[in-house]
Amino acid sequence: MGDTKRKRGRKPKNPTPSQPLQSPPSSPLDDVFSLSNVEIIPSTSSAVEITTTASRPRGRPKKLPKLPDNPDPLPPPPILSPCRHVSNGTAIGLGGGSGGGELAVDPIGARVVPAMDAVVKVFCVHTEPNFSLPWQRKRQYSSSSSGFVISRRRVLTNAHSVEHYTQVKVKKRGSDTKYLATVLSIGTECDIAMLTVNDDEFWKGVSPVEFGELPALQDAVTVVGYPIGGDTISVTSGVVSRIEILSYVHGSTELLGLQIDAAINSGNSGGPAFNDKGNCVGIAFQSLKHEDAENIGYVIPTPVIQHFIQDYEKNEAYTGFPILGIEWQKMENPDLRKAMGMKPEQKGVRIRRVDPTAPESGVLKSSDIVLSFDGVDIANDGTVPFRHGERIGFSYLVSQKYAGDSSAIKVLRSSAILNFNIKLTSHRRLIPAHNKGRPPSYYIIAGFVFTTVSVPYLRSEYGKDYEYEAPVKLLDKLLHSMPQSPDEQLVVVSQVLVSDINIGYEDIVNTQVLALNGKPVKNLRRLAEMVENCDDEFLKFDLEYEQIVVLRTKTAKAATPDILATHCIPSAMSVDLKA
């Protein structure tokens, strides 16, 4: 009995040729060291420790046996090596040995490598406008990202890769020459930009990327690009882990997106994601940075890419993704459905508000129940059938249309079913999410700097955490206010350039302007026109919080040139207001 126990609990001190030192059972991941699984594979020291302690009995741990001065040689530990291509959990190294042989016969690698030659590195010099000082621009800076060649001598990359560009260059894989590129179109909402190169030398020996179908869950994807500013191509591999409507951070929109578990780092933006056939199924564009999440990247799928390309080819410009100008409410509560006059078999969503500037404001009303869109029934939670076993938000159906297209909408109103044909347009917000590359507008009178509020302006004033730092009233308008007319803007006093004429007003910052001499201020252009054409003795500005500013008209206009000269401001108004 004692011998049996000693036999199970003790191990020989030194491994002998007949009893070599054993390692844990091998698995397909044992020899894999790549960016996608380097966290899974333990290091060399931890692997030895697992081997030593794998067969210990329960109870108090024993001390490690002391090895003799000349132990038998152990097998060499695995070495981390750069990966050329990752396929089915097997890393193919750049060096010799079995790795070189696998590269020649690897079926997926043979299909993917030719498409990699279409991946280019994009260099951009940005000169961003200064939204806090709208008559200036910030210091220029450079960035690098990825892109890839498509048909008709075009290159796709991300919109944020060339935002506020001054100069764009591209470089082919394995080349030492940078070619000047021309920006054809920038789709801010979908975060896609299209470039071209006029130099014929660039297009020699380059084959365009072929697009594939929308992948399914667990399909393998390979993201190719130039992350962290590297000069050589980088490949990371993963699988599709989720397909849903995602929030596109750059455009502040919600469109179809793919979530993958491949690493997407800075510089990967604009790079293609290939399937196992070597076809492009998406564009890498953002990743999730959170302490509780690892290796979560997002890819723009082919339906969104094709929409952008066809929109450009159809209109010779980017017109955007249309949106149904309504806010809606789920109808999952049975009492709510019954109170709204819905039958048990009817499903849909309730309209909370309709955008007054949208075409559908003429036919749709608050408390209408949207039953279907283009013949597709909408569930009580706002989803529609997508693929086998999957559902997706019905905004996906809207995003498949183009600006100017018509759609059939069935609604329930007062227990009666009504059918409407609505023309779709792009969405307009009171506080826009971006300025589409245009510089900000401004107007200055007597040291008062008037400008319009946008998300870039809030970010410039309050930093990246503007959603917590900005005034509550501005945030309320950002999240909930709708424009009452197509040309309505939120005009504020950005700051007051101190002068003798504006004594006592120095603390006014980011306060909305409601009216001038009793007339409402709809936009900045209207405000400038009213001030320039004012013949009254005083300029009386009605501000939010019941605050007023009164200036003598002639004195204010006379003092403005000196204030502009003191602060080296070239003009009292931006170029767009002069037009």
Coordinates of C-alpha atoms in Angstrom, one line a residue:
M1 CA 0.0 0.0 0.0
G2 CA 2.8 2.3 0.9
D3 CA 4.8 1.3 -2.2
T4 CA 1.8 2.1 -4.4
K5 CA 1.4 5.6 -2.8
R6 CA 5.1 6.3 -3.2
K7 CA 4.9 5.2 -6.7
R8 CA 2.1 7.6 -7.6
G9 CA 3.4 10.6 -5.7
R10 CA 7.1 10.6 -6.3
K11 CA 9.1 11.1 -9.5
P12 CA 12.7 10.2 -10.3
K13 CA 15.1 13.0 -9.6
N14 CA 16.9 12.8 -13.0
P15 CA 15.3 11.9 -16.3
T16 CA 17.0 8.9 -17.9
P17 CA 17.1 8.0 -21.5
S18 CA 14.5 5.4 -20.9
Q19 CA 12.4 8.0 -19.0
P20 CA 12.8 11.4 -20.8
L21 CA 11.3 14.5 -19.3
Q22 CA 7.7 14.6 -20.5
S23 CA 5.8 17.7 -21.5
P24 CA 2.0 18.2 -21.3
P25 CA -0.1 16.6 -24.1
S26 CA 0.5 18.5 -27.3
S27 CA -2.2 20.6 -29.0
P28 CA -2.5 22.5 -32.2
L29 CA -1.6 25.7 -30.2
D30 CA 1.7 24.4 -28.8
D31 CA 3.8 25.6 -31.7
V32 CA 1.9 28.8 -32.5
F33 CA 3.4 32.2 -31.6
S34 CA 1.5 35.0 -33.3
L35 CA -0.2 38.2 -32.5
S36 CA -3.5 36.5 -32.2
N37 CA -2.6 34.0 -29.6
V38 CA 0.6 35.1 -27.9
E39 CA -1.3 35.7 -24.7
I40 CA -2.5 32.1 -24.7
I41 CA 0.9 30.5 -25.1
P42 CA 2.9 30.5 -21.9
S43 CA 6.5 31.7 -21.9
T44 CA 9.4 29.2 -21.7
S45 CA 9.8 29.5 -18.0
S46 CA 6.2 29.0 -17.3
A47 CA 6.1 26.0 -19.6
V48 CA 8.8 24.2 -17.6
E49 CA 7.0 25.0 -14.4
I50 CA 3.7 23.4 -15.7
T51 CA 5.7 20.3 -16.8
T52 CA 7.2 20.0 -13.3
T53 CA 3.9 20.4 -11.4
A54 CA 1.5 18.7 -13.8
S55 CA 1.6 15.4 -12.0
R56 CA 1.9 16.5 -8.4
P57 CA -0.5 14.9 -5.9
R58 CA -3.0 16.9 -3.9
G59 CA -1.9 18.5 -0.6
R60 CA 1.1 20.4 0.4
P61 CA 3.4 21.2 -2.5
K62 CA 6.8 19.7 -2.5
K63 CA 10.1 21.5 -3.1
L64 CA 11.5 21.2 -6.6
P65 CA 14.2 18.5 -6.9
K66 CA 17.7 19.9 -7.1
L67 CA 19.2 19.2 -10.5
P68 CA 22.8 17.8 -10.7
D69 CA 25.7 19.8 -12.1
N70 CA 25.5 18.1 -15.4
P71 CA 21.9 17.3 -16.2
D72 CA 20.8 15.7 -19.3
P73 CA 20.1 18.3 -22.0
L74 CA 16.5 19.4 -22.3
P75 CA 14.9 20.0 -25.7
P76 CA 15.3 23.7 -26.9
P77 CA 12.4 26.0 -26.0
P78 CA 10.2 27.4 -28.8
I79 CA 11.4 30.7 -30.3
L80 CA 9.1 33.6 -31.1
S81 CA 9.5 34.4 -34.8
P82 CA 7.8 36.7 -37.2
C83 CA 4.8 35.3 -38.9
R84 CA 4.3 35.5 -42.7
H85 CA 0.8 34.0 -42.7
V86 CA -1.3 32.4 -40.1
S87 CA -3.7 29.7 -41.1
N88 CA -5.8 27.2 -39.1
G89 CA -3.8 27.8 -35.9
T90 CA -0.4 27.1 -37.6
A91 CA 2.2 29.8 -37.9
I92 CA 4.4 29.9 -40.9
G93 CA 7.8 31.4 -40.1
L94 CA 10.0 33.6 -42.3
G95 CA 13.1 31.5 -41.7
G96 CA 14.1 28.1 -43.1
G97 CA 13.3 24.6 -41.9
S98 CA 9.8 23.3 -42.1
G99 CA 8.3 26.8 -42.1
G100 CA 9.7 27.5 -45.6
G101 CA 8.4 24.2 -46.9
E102 CA 4.9 24.9 -45.5
L103 CA 4.7 28.3 -47.2
A104 CA 5.0 26.7 -50.6
V105 CA 2.3 24.2 -50.1
D106 CA 0.0 26.1 -47.8
P107 CA -3.3 26.3 -49.8
I108 CA -4.6 29.5 -48.2
G109 CA -1.3 31.2 -48.3
A110 CA -1.0 30.5 -52.0
R111 CA -4.3 32.4 -52.6
V112 CA -3.8 35.2 -50.1
V113 CA -0.2 36.3 -50.9
P114 CA -0.9 37.6 -54.5
A115 CA -3.7 39.8 -53.1
M116 CA -1.3 41.3 -50.5
D117 CA 0.6 43.0 -53.4
A118 CA -2.4 45.2 -53.8
V119 CA -2.1 46.5 -50.2
V120 CA -0.4 49.9 -50.0
K121 CA 0.9 52.2 -47.3
V122 CA -0.8 55.7 -47.2
F123 CA 1.1 58.7 -46.0
C124 CA -0.9 61.9 -45.2
V125 CA 0.0 65.4 -44.0
H126 CA -3.0 66.8 -42.1
T127 CA -3.7 70.5 -41.4
E128 CA -6.7 70.6 -39.1
P129 CA -8.7 73.7 -38.5
N130 CA -8.7 75.3 -35.1
F131 CA -12.4 75.3 -34.0
S132 CA -11.7 77.4 -30.9
L133 CA -9.8 80.0 -32.9
P134 CA -11.6 79.5 -36.3
W135 CA -9.5 82.0 -38.2
Q136 CA -6.4 79.8 -37.6
R137 CA -5.3 76.3 -38.4
K138 CA -3.4 73.9 -36.2
R139 CA 0.2 72.9 -36.8
Q140 CA 0.4 70.3 -39.5
Y141 CA 1.3 66.7 -38.7
S142 CA 1.9 63.5 -40.5
S143 CA 0.3 60.0 -40.3
S144 CA 0.5 56.7 -42.0
S145 CA -2.2 54.1 -42.6
S146 CA -3.1 51.3 -45.0
G147 CA -5.0 51.0 -48.2
F148 CA -5.6 48.7 -51.1
V149 CA -6.1 48.9 -54.9
I150 CA -9.4 48.2 -56.4
S151 CA -10.6 48.3 -60.0
R152 CA -10.4 51.4 -62.3
R153 CA -7.1 52.6 -60.9
R154 CA -8.5 53.5 -57.5
V155 CA -7.4 53.0 -53.9
L156 CA -9.6 52.6 -50.9
T157 CA -8.6 53.7 -47.3
N158 CA -10.3 55.1 -44.3
A159 CA -11.8 58.6 -44.2
H160 CA -10.1 59.4 -41.0
S161 CA -6.8 58.5 -42.6
V162 CA -7.0 61.5 -45.0
E163 CA -9.2 63.8 -42.9
H164 CA -8.1 67.5 -43.4
Y165 CA -5.4 66.4 -45.8
T166 CA -2.9 68.7 -47.3
Q167 CA -0.9 66.1 -49.2
V168 CA -1.5 62.3 -49.7
K169 CA 1.1 59.8 -50.9
V170 CA 1.0 56.0 -51.4
K171 CA 3.7 53.4 -51.6
K172 CA 3.4 49.9 -52.9
R173 CA 4.6 46.8 -51.1
G174 CA 8.3 46.3 -51.6
S175 CA 8.8 49.7 -53.3
D176 CA 10.9 52.6 -52.2
T177 CA 8.9 55.2 -54.2
K178 CA 6.1 57.3 -52.8
Y179 CA 3.5 58.4 -55.4
L180 CA 1.3 61.5 -55.0
A181 CA -2.3 60.6 -54.7
T182 CA -5.5 62.5 -55.5
V183 CA -8.5 62.3 -53.1
L184 CA -11.6 61.5 -55.2
S185 CA -14.2 61.2 -52.5
I186 CA -14.5 61.0 -48.7
G187 CA -17.4 59.3 -47.0
T188 CA -17.3 60.5 -43.5
E189 CA -20.3 58.5 -42.3
C190 CA -19.0 55.2 -43.5
D191 CA -15.3 56.1 -42.8
I192 CA -14.2 55.3 -46.4
A193 CA -12.1 57.4 -48.7
M194 CA -11.3 56.8 -52.4
L195 CA -7.9 57.9 -53.9
T196 CA -6.2 57.6 -57.3
V197 CA -2.7 58.0 -58.6
N198 CA -2.0 59.8 -61.9
D199 CA 1.5 58.3 -62.4
D200 CA 1.2 55.3 -64.7
E201 CA 4.3 53.7 -63.1
F202 CA 2.4 53.1 -59.9
W203 CA -0.2 50.8 -61.6
K204 CA 2.4 48.5 -63.3
G205 CA 2.3 45.0 -61.8
V206 CA -0.6 45.7 -59.5
S207 CA -3.8 43.6 -59.6
P208 CA -6.9 45.0 -58.0
V209 CA -8.5 43.3 -55.0
E210 CA -11.6 41.2 -55.6
F211 CA -14.5 41.6 -53.1
G212 CA -16.1 38.6 -51.5
E213 CA -19.5 38.1 -49.9
L214 CA -20.4 39.0 -46.4
P215 CA -18.8 36.3 -44.2
A216 CA -20.6 34.2 -41.6
L217 CA -19.9 33.8 -38.0
Q218 CA -16.6 31.9 -37.2
D219 CA -15.3 32.5 -40.8
A220 CA -11.6 33.0 -40.8
V221 CA -10.4 36.5 -41.7
T222 CA -6.9 37.9 -42.3
V223 CA -6.2 41.6 -41.7
V224 CA -3.3 43.0 -43.7
G225 CA -1.8 46.4 -43.3
Y226 CA 1.0 48.5 -41.9
P227 CA 0.4 48.9 -38.1
I228 CA 2.4 51.1 -35.8
G229 CA 4.1 52.8 -38.8
G230 CA 6.0 49.7 -39.9
D231 CA 7.5 49.7 -43.4
T232 CA 6.8 46.0 -44.1
I233 CA 3.5 44.4 -44.4
S234 CA 1.8 42.9 -41.3
V235 CA -0.7 40.1 -41.1
T236 CA -3.0 39.2 -38.3
S237 CA -5.5 36.4 -38.3
G238 CA -8.8 35.8 -36.5
V239 CA -12.5 34.9 -37.0
V240 CA -15.7 36.8 -37.4
S241 CA -17.2 36.9 -33.9
R242 CA -20.2 39.1 -34.4
I243 CA -22.2 40.8 -37.2
E244 CA -24.5 43.7 -36.2
I245 CA -25.2 47.4 -36.5
L246 CA -22.2 49.1 -35.1
S247 CA -21.5 52.7 -34.0
Y248 CA -19.0 54.2 -36.5
V249 CA -17.0 56.5 -34.2
H250 CA -15.6 58.8 -37.0
G251 CA -18.9 59.5 -38.6
S252 CA -21.1 59.2 -35.5
T253 CA -23.4 56.9 -37.5
E254 CA -24.7 53.3 -37.1
L255 CA -24.1 51.0 -40.0
L256 CA -23.5 47.3 -40.5
G257 CA -20.2 46.1 -39.2
L258 CA -18.1 43.0 -38.4
Q259 CA -16.5 42.3 -35.1
I260 CA -13.4 40.1 -35.3
D261 CA -10.8 38.9 -32.8
A262 CA -7.8 39.8 -34.9
A263 CA -5.5 42.5 -33.5
I264 CA -6.1 45.9 -35.2
N265 CA -3.6 48.6 -34.2
S266 CA -2.8 52.1 -35.2
G267 CA -1.8 52.1 -38.8
N268 CA -4.0 49.1 -39.7
S269 CA -6.8 51.6 -40.6
G270 CA -7.8 51.2 -44.2
G271 CA -6.2 47.8 -44.6
P272 CA -8.2 45.0 -46.2
A273 CA -9.6 41.9 -44.4
F274 CA -9.3 38.8 -46.6
N275 CA -11.3 35.6 -46.3
D276 CA -9.7 32.1 -46.9
K277 CA -10.2 32.5 -50.6
G278 CA -8.1 35.7 -50.8
N279 CA -11.2 38.0 -51.5
C280 CA -11.6 41.2 -49.5
V281 CA -14.6 41.1 -47.1
G282 CA -14.0 44.3 -45.3
I283 CA -11.8 47.3 -44.3
A284 CA -10.2 47.6 -40.8
F285 CA -11.2 50.9 -39.2
Q286 CA -11.5 50.8 -35.4
S287 CA -10.9 48.7 -32.4
L288 CA -12.2 48.5 -28.8
K289 CA -9.8 49.9 -26.2
H290 CA -11.1 48.8 -22.8
E291 CA -9.5 47.3 -19.8
D292 CA -12.0 44.4 -19.8
A293 CA -11.7 43.6 -23.5
E294 CA -8.8 42.2 -25.6
N295 CA -8.3 41.8 -29.3
I296 CA -11.7 43.2 -30.4
G297 CA -11.5 44.9 -33.8
Y298 CA -14.1 46.1 -36.2
V299 CA -14.3 45.8 -40.0
I300 CA -16.4 47.7 -42.5
P301 CA -18.2 44.9 -44.4
T302 CA -18.6 44.6 -48.2
P303 CA -22.2 45.8 -48.4
V304 CA -21.1 49.2 -46.9
I305 CA -18.1 49.3 -49.2
Q306 CA -20.1 48.6 -52.3
H307 CA -22.7 51.2 -51.3
F308 CA -19.9 53.8 -51.1
I309 CA -18.4 52.8 -54.5
Q310 CA -21.8 52.6 -56.3
D311 CA -22.8 56.0 -54.8
Y312 CA -19.7 57.6 -56.1
E313 CA -20.1 56.0 -59.6
K314 CA -23.7 56.9 -59.8
N315 CA -23.5 60.6 -58.6
E316 CA -19.7 61.3 -59.3
A317 CA -19.7 62.3 -55.6
Y318 CA -20.4 60.9 -52.2
T319 CA -24.0 61.7 -51.2
G320 CA -24.2 59.7 -48.0
F321 CA -26.4 57.1 -46.4
P322 CA -30.1 57.9 -46.1
I323 CA -31.8 57.7 -42.8
L324 CA -35.5 57.5 -41.7
G325 CA -36.0 60.8 -39.9
I326 CA -37.8 59.5 -36.9
E327 CA -37.1 58.5 -33.3
W328 CA -38.9 55.3 -32.3
Q329 CA -39.8 53.3 -29.2
K330 CA -39.9 49.5 -28.7
M331 CA -43.3 47.9 -28.4
E332 CA -42.4 44.9 -26.3
N333 CA -44.8 45.7 -23.4
P334 CA -48.2 43.9 -24.0
D335 CA -50.2 46.7 -22.3
L336 CA -48.6 49.3 -24.5
R337 CA -49.4 47.4 -27.6
K338 CA -53.0 46.9 -26.5
A339 CA -53.4 50.6 -25.6
M340 CA -52.0 51.6 -29.1
G341 CA -54.7 49.4 -30.8
M342 CA -52.4 46.7 -32.0
K343 CA -53.8 43.2 -32.6
P344 CA -52.0 40.2 -31.1
E345 CA -50.4 39.2 -34.4
Q346 CA -49.3 42.8 -35.3
K347 CA -45.7 43.9 -34.5
G348 CA -43.8 47.1 -35.0
V349 CA -42.3 50.1 -33.3
R350 CA -43.9 53.4 -32.2
I351 CA -42.8 56.7 -33.6
R352 CA -41.8 59.1 -30.8
R353 CA -40.8 62.1 -32.9
V354 CA -40.5 63.0 -36.6
D355 CA -37.7 65.2 -37.9
P356 CA -39.4 68.4 -39.1
T357 CA -36.9 68.8 -41.9
A358 CA -37.3 65.3 -43.2
P359 CA -39.7 64.5 -46.1
E360 CA -41.5 61.9 -44.0
S361 CA -42.7 64.7 -41.7
G362 CA -45.5 65.3 -44.2
V363 CA -47.0 61.9 -43.8
L364 CA -45.8 60.3 -40.6
K365 CA -47.0 61.4 -37.2
S366 CA -46.1 60.8 -33.6
S367 CA -47.6 57.6 -32.1
D368 CA -47.8 55.9 -35.6
I369 CA -46.8 52.3 -35.4
V370 CA -44.3 51.3 -38.2
L371 CA -45.3 47.8 -39.2
S372 CA -43.0 47.2 -42.1
F373 CA -40.3 48.8 -44.3
D374 CA -40.2 47.8 -48.0
G375 CA -42.4 44.8 -47.3
V376 CA -40.2 43.5 -44.5
D377 CA -42.0 43.1 -41.2
I378 CA -40.5 44.9 -38.2
A379 CA -40.5 43.1 -34.8
N380 CA -41.5 44.8 -31.5
D381 CA -37.8 45.3 -30.6
G382 CA -37.1 47.0 -33.9
T383 CA -35.3 44.1 -35.6
V384 CA -35.8 42.3 -38.9
P385 CA -34.7 38.9 -40.2
F386 CA -31.1 39.0 -41.5
R387 CA -29.7 35.5 -42.1
H388 CA -30.4 32.1 -40.8
G389 CA -30.6 32.4 -37.0
E390 CA -29.8 36.1 -37.0
R391 CA -31.8 39.3 -36.7
I392 CA -30.6 42.9 -37.1
G393 CA -31.9 46.4 -36.6
F394 CA -34.3 47.6 -39.3
S395 CA -32.0 50.6 -39.9
Y396 CA -30.0 48.2 -41.9
L397 CA -32.8 48.1 -44.5
V398 CA -32.7 51.9 -44.7
S399 CA -28.9 52.0 -45.1
Q400 CA -29.1 49.8 -48.2
K401 CA -31.0 52.6 -50.0
Y402 CA -29.5 55.7 -51.7
A403 CA -30.3 59.3 -51.1
G404 CA -33.3 60.1 -53.3
D405 CA -34.7 56.6 -53.4
S406 CA -38.3 55.9 -52.4
S407 CA -39.4 53.3 -49.9
A408 CA -42.8 51.8 -48.9
I409 CA -43.7 52.1 -45.3
K410 CA -46.8 50.5 -43.6
V411 CA -48.0 52.1 -40.4
L412 CA -50.8 51.6 -38.0
R413 CA -52.7 54.8 -37.0
S414 CA -55.8 54.7 -34.8
S415 CA -56.3 51.0 -35.6
A416 CA -56.2 51.6 -39.3
I417 CA -53.4 50.4 -41.6
L418 CA -51.9 53.1 -43.9
N419 CA -49.3 52.7 -46.7
F420 CA -47.0 55.5 -47.7
N421 CA -44.2 55.9 -50.3
I422 CA -41.5 58.1 -48.8
K423 CA -38.5 59.7 -50.4
L424 CA -35.3 59.1 -48.4
T425 CA -32.7 61.8 -47.8
S426 CA -29.5 62.0 -45.7
H427 CA -29.9 63.0 -42.1
R428 CA -29.2 66.5 -40.8
R429 CA -28.6 67.3 -37.2
L430 CA -28.9 70.6 -35.3
I431 CA -25.3 70.0 -34.0
P432 CA -23.5 68.2 -36.8
A433 CA -21.1 65.4 -36.0
H434 CA -18.5 66.7 -38.5
N435 CA -17.9 69.6 -40.9
K436 CA -17.1 67.3 -43.9
G437 CA -13.6 68.8 -44.2
R438 CA -14.8 72.4 -44.3
P439 CA -13.2 75.1 -42.0
P440 CA -15.5 76.5 -39.3
S441 CA -17.5 79.7 -39.8
Y442 CA -17.2 82.7 -37.6
Y443 CA -18.2 86.3 -37.2
I444 CA -16.6 89.0 -35.0
I445 CA -18.1 92.3 -33.9
A446 CA -16.7 94.4 -31.0
G447 CA -14.6 91.5 -29.8
F448 CA -17.5 89.1 -29.6
V449 CA -16.6 85.9 -31.5
F450 CA -19.8 84.2 -32.9
T451 CA -19.6 80.7 -34.3
T452 CA -21.7 77.5 -34.7
V453 CA -21.6 74.5 -32.5
S454 CA -20.5 71.1 -33.9
V455 CA -19.0 68.0 -32.4
P456 CA -15.5 69.0 -33.5
Y457 CA -16.1 72.3 -31.8
L458 CA -17.1 70.7 -28.6
R459 CA -14.1 68.4 -28.7
S460 CA -11.8 71.4 -29.3
E461 CA -13.3 73.3 -26.3
Y462 CA -13.8 70.5 -23.8
G463 CA -11.5 67.7 -24.9
K464 CA -12.3 64.1 -25.9
D465 CA -14.5 63.8 -22.8
Y466 CA -16.8 66.6 -24.0
E467 CA -19.8 64.4 -23.3
Y468 CA -19.1 64.9 -19.6
E469 CA -17.4 68.3 -19.6
A470 CA -19.6 70.4 -21.9
P471 CA -22.5 72.5 -20.5
V472 CA -25.6 70.5 -19.9
K473 CA -27.8 72.6 -22.2
L474 CA -25.4 72.1 -25.1
L475 CA -25.3 68.4 -24.5
D476 CA -29.1 68.3 -24.3
K477 CA -29.3 70.0 -27.7
L478 CA -26.7 67.6 -29.1
L479 CA -28.6 64.5 -28.1
H480 CA -32.2 65.5 -28.4
S481 CA -32.8 68.7 -30.4
M482 CA -34.0 68.6 -33.9
P483 CA -33.6 71.5 -36.4
Q484 CA -36.9 73.2 -37.2
S485 CA -35.7 74.3 -40.7
P486 CA -33.0 73.1 -43.1
D487 CA -30.7 76.1 -42.5
E488 CA -31.0 76.2 -38.7
Q489 CA -27.7 76.4 -36.7
L490 CA -26.9 76.7 -33.1
V491 CA -25.0 80.0 -32.8
V492 CA -23.0 80.8 -29.7
V493 CA -20.7 83.5 -28.3
S494 CA -17.5 81.4 -28.3
Q495 CA -15.4 84.0 -26.4
V496 CA -15.0 87.7 -25.9
L497 CA -11.7 89.4 -27.0
V498 CA -11.2 91.8 -24.2
S499 CA -11.4 95.5 -25.2
D500 CA -12.6 98.8 -23.7
I501 CA -15.9 98.5 -25.5
N502 CA -16.9 95.1 -24.0
I503 CA -16.1 95.7 -20.4
G504 CA -18.2 93.6 -18.2
Y505 CA -18.9 90.9 -20.8
E506 CA -15.5 89.1 -20.5
D507 CA -16.9 86.0 -18.8
I508 CA -19.4 85.1 -21.5
V509 CA -18.3 81.8 -23.0
N510 CA -20.2 79.3 -25.2
T511 CA -23.5 80.8 -24.6
Q512 CA -26.3 80.5 -27.2
V513 CA -27.5 83.6 -29.1
L514 CA -31.3 83.6 -29.3
A515 CA -32.2 86.9 -30.9
L516 CA -30.8 90.3 -32.1
N517 CA -33.0 93.3 -31.5
G518 CA -36.0 91.1 -31.0
K519 CA -35.5 89.1 -34.2
P520 CA -34.6 85.4 -33.8
V521 CA -31.2 84.2 -34.9
K522 CA -31.6 81.1 -37.1
N523 CA -28.0 80.8 -38.3
L524 CA -24.7 82.5 -38.3
R525 CA -25.1 84.0 -41.8
R526 CA -28.4 85.6 -40.7
L527 CA -26.8 87.1 -37.6
A528 CA -23.9 88.6 -39.6
E529 CA -26.4 90.1 -42.1
M530 CA -28.5 91.6 -39.3
V531 CA -25.5 93.2 -37.6
E532 CA -24.0 94.6 -40.8
N533 CA -27.4 96.1 -41.9
C534 CA -28.4 97.3 -38.5
D535 CA -29.4 101.0 -38.4
D536 CA -30.6 101.0 -34.8
E537 CA -28.7 102.9 -32.2
F538 CA -27.9 99.7 -30.2
L539 CA -27.2 96.1 -30.8
K540 CA -29.1 94.1 -28.3
F541 CA -28.2 90.4 -28.2
D542 CA -30.6 88.1 -26.3
L543 CA -28.5 85.1 -24.9
E544 CA -29.5 82.0 -23.1
Y545 CA -30.2 82.0 -19.4
E546 CA -32.0 85.4 -19.8
Q547 CA -28.7 87.2 -20.3
I548 CA -28.4 90.3 -22.7
V549 CA -25.6 92.1 -24.3
V550 CA -26.0 95.7 -25.4
L551 CA -23.5 97.6 -27.7
R552 CA -23.7 100.9 -29.4
T553 CA -23.9 100.1 -33.1
K554 CA -21.5 102.7 -34.5
T555 CA -19.0 102.3 -31.7
A556 CA -19.0 98.5 -32.0
K557 CA -18.4 98.6 -35.8
A558 CA -15.7 101.3 -35.4
A559 CA -13.8 99.3 -32.7
T560 CA -13.8 96.0 -34.6
P561 CA -10.9 96.7 -37.0
D562 CA -8.6 97.7 -34.1
I563 CA -9.5 94.5 -32.1
L564 CA -8.8 92.4 -35.2
A565 CA -5.4 94.0 -35.7
T566 CA -4.5 93.5 -32.0
H567 CA -5.2 89.8 -32.2
C568 CA -3.8 89.3 -35.7
I569 CA -7.2 88.2 -37.1
P570 CA -7.3 88.6 -40.9
S571 CA -11.0 89.2 -41.3
A572 CA -14.2 89.8 -39.2
M573 CA -16.0 87.0 -40.9
S574 CA -15.1 83.6 -42.5
V575 CA -14.8 83.2 -46.3
D576 CA -18.1 81.3 -46.6
L577 CA -20.0 84.2 -45.0
K578 CA -18.5 86.6 -47.4
A579 CA -19.7 84.7 -50.4

